[in-house]
PDB file of C-alpha atoms in Angstrom:
ATOM      1  CA  ALA L  80       2.167 -56.530   4.782  1.00  0.00           C
ATOM      2  CA  PHE L  81       0.810 -55.809   8.297  1.00  0.00           C
ATOM      3  CA  ALA L  82      -2.741 -55.477   6.938  1.00  0.00           C
ATOM      4  CA  ASN L  83      -2.334 -58.862   5.237  1.00  0.00           C
ATOM      5  CA  LYS L  84      -1.176 -60.376   8.542  1.00  0.00           C
ATOM      6  CA  ASP L  85       2.283 -61.049   7.139  1.00  0.00           C
ATOM      7  CA  TYR L  86       3.822 -59.704  10.324  1.00  0.00           C
ATOM      8  CA  GLU L  87       7.371 -60.917   9.775  1.00  0.00           C
ATOM      9  CA  LYS L  88       7.461 -59.217   6.375  1.00  0.00           C
ATOM     10  CA  ALA L  89       5.977 -56.062   7.911  1.00  0.00           C
ATOM     11  CA  ALA L  90       8.740 -56.019  10.518  1.00  0.00           C
ATOM     12  CA  GLU L  91      11.355 -56.493   7.834  1.00  0.00           C
ATOM     13  CA  LEU L  92       9.988 -53.591   5.759  1.00  0.00           C
ATOM     14  CA  SER L  93       9.556 -51.090   8.575  1.00  0.00           C
ATOM     15  CA  ASN L  94      12.168 -48.539   9.614  1.00  0.00           C
ATOM     16  CA  ASP L  95      10.271 -47.636  12.804  1.00  0.00           C
ATOM     17  CA  ASP L  96      11.207 -49.476  16.018  1.00  0.00           C
ATOM     18  CA  MET L  97       7.662 -49.327  17.434  1.00  0.00           C
ATOM     19  CA  ARG L  98       6.168 -50.741  14.233  1.00  0.00           C
ATOM     20  CA  LYS L  99       8.851 -53.427  13.971  1.00  0.00           C
ATOM     21  CA  GLY L 100       8.172 -54.418  17.569  1.00  0.00           C
ATOM     22  CA  ALA L 101       4.413 -54.483  17.024  1.00  0.00           C
ATOM     23  CA  ALA L 102       4.754 -56.652  13.931  1.00  0.00           C
ATOM     24  CA  LEU L 103       7.094 -59.090  15.680  1.00  0.00           C
ATOM     25  CA  PHE L 104       4.767 -59.197  18.688  1.00  0.00           C
ATOM     26  CA  ARG L 105       1.889 -60.152  16.382  1.00  0.00           C
ATOM     27  CA  ALA L 106       4.161 -62.828  14.875  1.00  0.00           C
ATOM     28  CA  LYS L 107       4.635 -64.151  18.447  1.00  0.00           C
ATOM     29  CA  LYS L 108       8.367 -63.382  18.340  1.00  0.00           C
ATOM     30  CA  TYR L 109       8.300 -61.774  21.754  1.00  0.00           C
ATOM     31  CA  ASP L 110      12.038 -61.603  22.474  1.00  0.00           C
ATOM     32  CA  GLN L 111      12.683 -59.955  19.102  1.00  0.00           C
ATOM     33  CA  ALA L 112       9.771 -57.568  19.659  1.00  0.00           C
ATOM     34  CA  ALA L 113      11.185 -56.621  23.061  1.00  0.00           C
ATOM     35  CA  SER L 114      14.535 -55.750  21.484  1.00  0.00           C
ATOM     36  CA  TYR L 115      12.799 -53.104  19.346  1.00  0.00           C
ATOM     37  CA  PHE L 116      10.463 -51.837  22.058  1.00  0.00           C
ATOM     38  CA  GLN L 117      13.520 -51.253  24.293  1.00  0.00           C
ATOM     39  CA  LYS L 118      14.612 -48.551  21.843  1.00  0.00           C
ATOM     40  CA  VAL L 119      11.340 -46.618  22.212  1.00  0.00           C
ATOM     41  CA  THR L 120      11.678 -44.477  25.337  1.00  0.00           C
ATOM     42  CA  SER L 121       8.065 -43.409  25.736  1.00  0.00           C
ATOM     43  CA  SER L 122       5.290 -44.645  27.994  1.00  0.00           C
ATOM     44  CA  GLU L 123       3.841 -46.612  25.075  1.00  0.00           C
ATOM     45  CA  GLY L 124       7.231 -48.106  24.236  1.00  0.00           C
ATOM     46  CA  TYR L 125       7.783 -49.225  27.818  1.00  0.00           C
ATOM     47  CA  TYR L 126       4.237 -50.584  27.998  1.00  0.00           C
ATOM     48  CA  ASN L 127       4.700 -52.611  24.816  1.00  0.00           C
ATOM     49  CA  LEU L 128       8.066 -53.809  26.107  1.00  0.00           C
ATOM     50  CA  GLY L 129       6.313 -55.020  29.254  1.00  0.00           C
ATOM     51  CA  ASN L 130       3.761 -56.918  27.184  1.00  0.00           C
ATOM     52  CA  ALA L 131       6.442 -58.570  25.062  1.00  0.00           C
ATOM     53  CA  LEU L 132       8.478 -59.548  28.115  1.00  0.00           C
ATOM     54  CA  ALA L 133       5.387 -60.928  29.871  1.00  0.00           C
ATOM     55  CA  GLN L 134       4.528 -63.043  26.831  1.00  0.00           C
ATOM     56  CA  ALA L 135       8.134 -64.286  26.798  1.00  0.00           C
ATOM     57  CA  GLY L 136       7.736 -65.360  30.438  1.00  0.00           C
ATOM     58  CA  LYS L 137      10.067 -62.675  31.794  1.00  0.00           C
ATOM     59  CA  ILE L 138       7.673 -61.433  34.449  1.00  0.00           C
ATOM     60  CA  SER L 139      10.046 -59.470  36.697  1.00  0.00           C
ATOM     61  CA  GLN L 140      11.443 -57.621  33.679  1.00  0.00           C
ATOM     62  CA  ALA L 141       7.896 -56.986  32.442  1.00  0.00           C
ATOM     63  CA  ILE L 142       6.939 -55.438  35.777  1.00  0.00           C
ATOM     64  CA  ALA L 143       9.970 -53.134  35.588  1.00  0.00           C
ATOM     65  CA  ALA L 144       8.945 -52.075  32.065  1.00  0.00           C
ATOM     66  CA  TYR L 145       5.389 -51.310  33.247  1.00  0.00           C
ATOM     67  CA  GLU L 146       6.848 -49.269  36.106  1.00  0.00           C
ATOM     68  CA  ASN L 147       8.921 -47.306  33.577  1.00  0.00           C
ATOM     69  CA  ALA L 148       5.767 -46.697  31.528  1.00  0.00           C
ATOM     70  CA  LEU L 149       4.121 -45.229  34.618  1.00  0.00           C
ATOM     71  CA  LYS L 150       7.169 -43.085  35.367  1.00  0.00           C
ATOM     72  CA  ALA L 151       6.952 -41.671  31.858  1.00  0.00           C
ATOM     73  CA  ASP L 152       3.169 -41.192  32.089  1.00  0.00           C
ATOM     74  CA  SER L 153       1.532 -41.737  35.462  1.00  0.00           C
ATOM     75  CA  SER L 154      -1.911 -41.756  33.856  1.00  0.00           C
ATOM     76  CA  HIS L 155      -1.191 -44.678  31.490  1.00  0.00           C
ATOM     77  CA  ALA L 156      -4.274 -46.768  32.329  1.00  0.00           C
ATOM     78  CA  ASP L 157      -3.133 -50.025  30.721  1.00  0.00           C
ATOM     79  CA  ALA L 158       0.223 -49.932  32.500  1.00  0.00           C
ATOM     80  CA  LYS L 159      -1.554 -49.316  35.815  1.00  0.00           C
ATOM     81  CA  PHE L 160      -3.813 -52.310  35.148  1.00  0.00           C
ATOM     82  CA  ASN L 161      -0.880 -54.612  34.395  1.00  0.00           C
TER      83      ASN L 161
END
């Protein structure tokens, strides 16, 4: 479903929080994506959470998520950039 750009269906079919979040992000359902990324406690999960929150207009929360990504992995280049 993801490969066919049916992102909502991909999110529905996935059992993985990171994949669900990524599919919902692609579907522009940023608040829903953030709810799944919050469950992924890795630098990549926090980074994706920051991106979803930023797209949802929640800038201060996005900054906090990027800071958490850097705490988990201080070399995360994309988090540093954001």
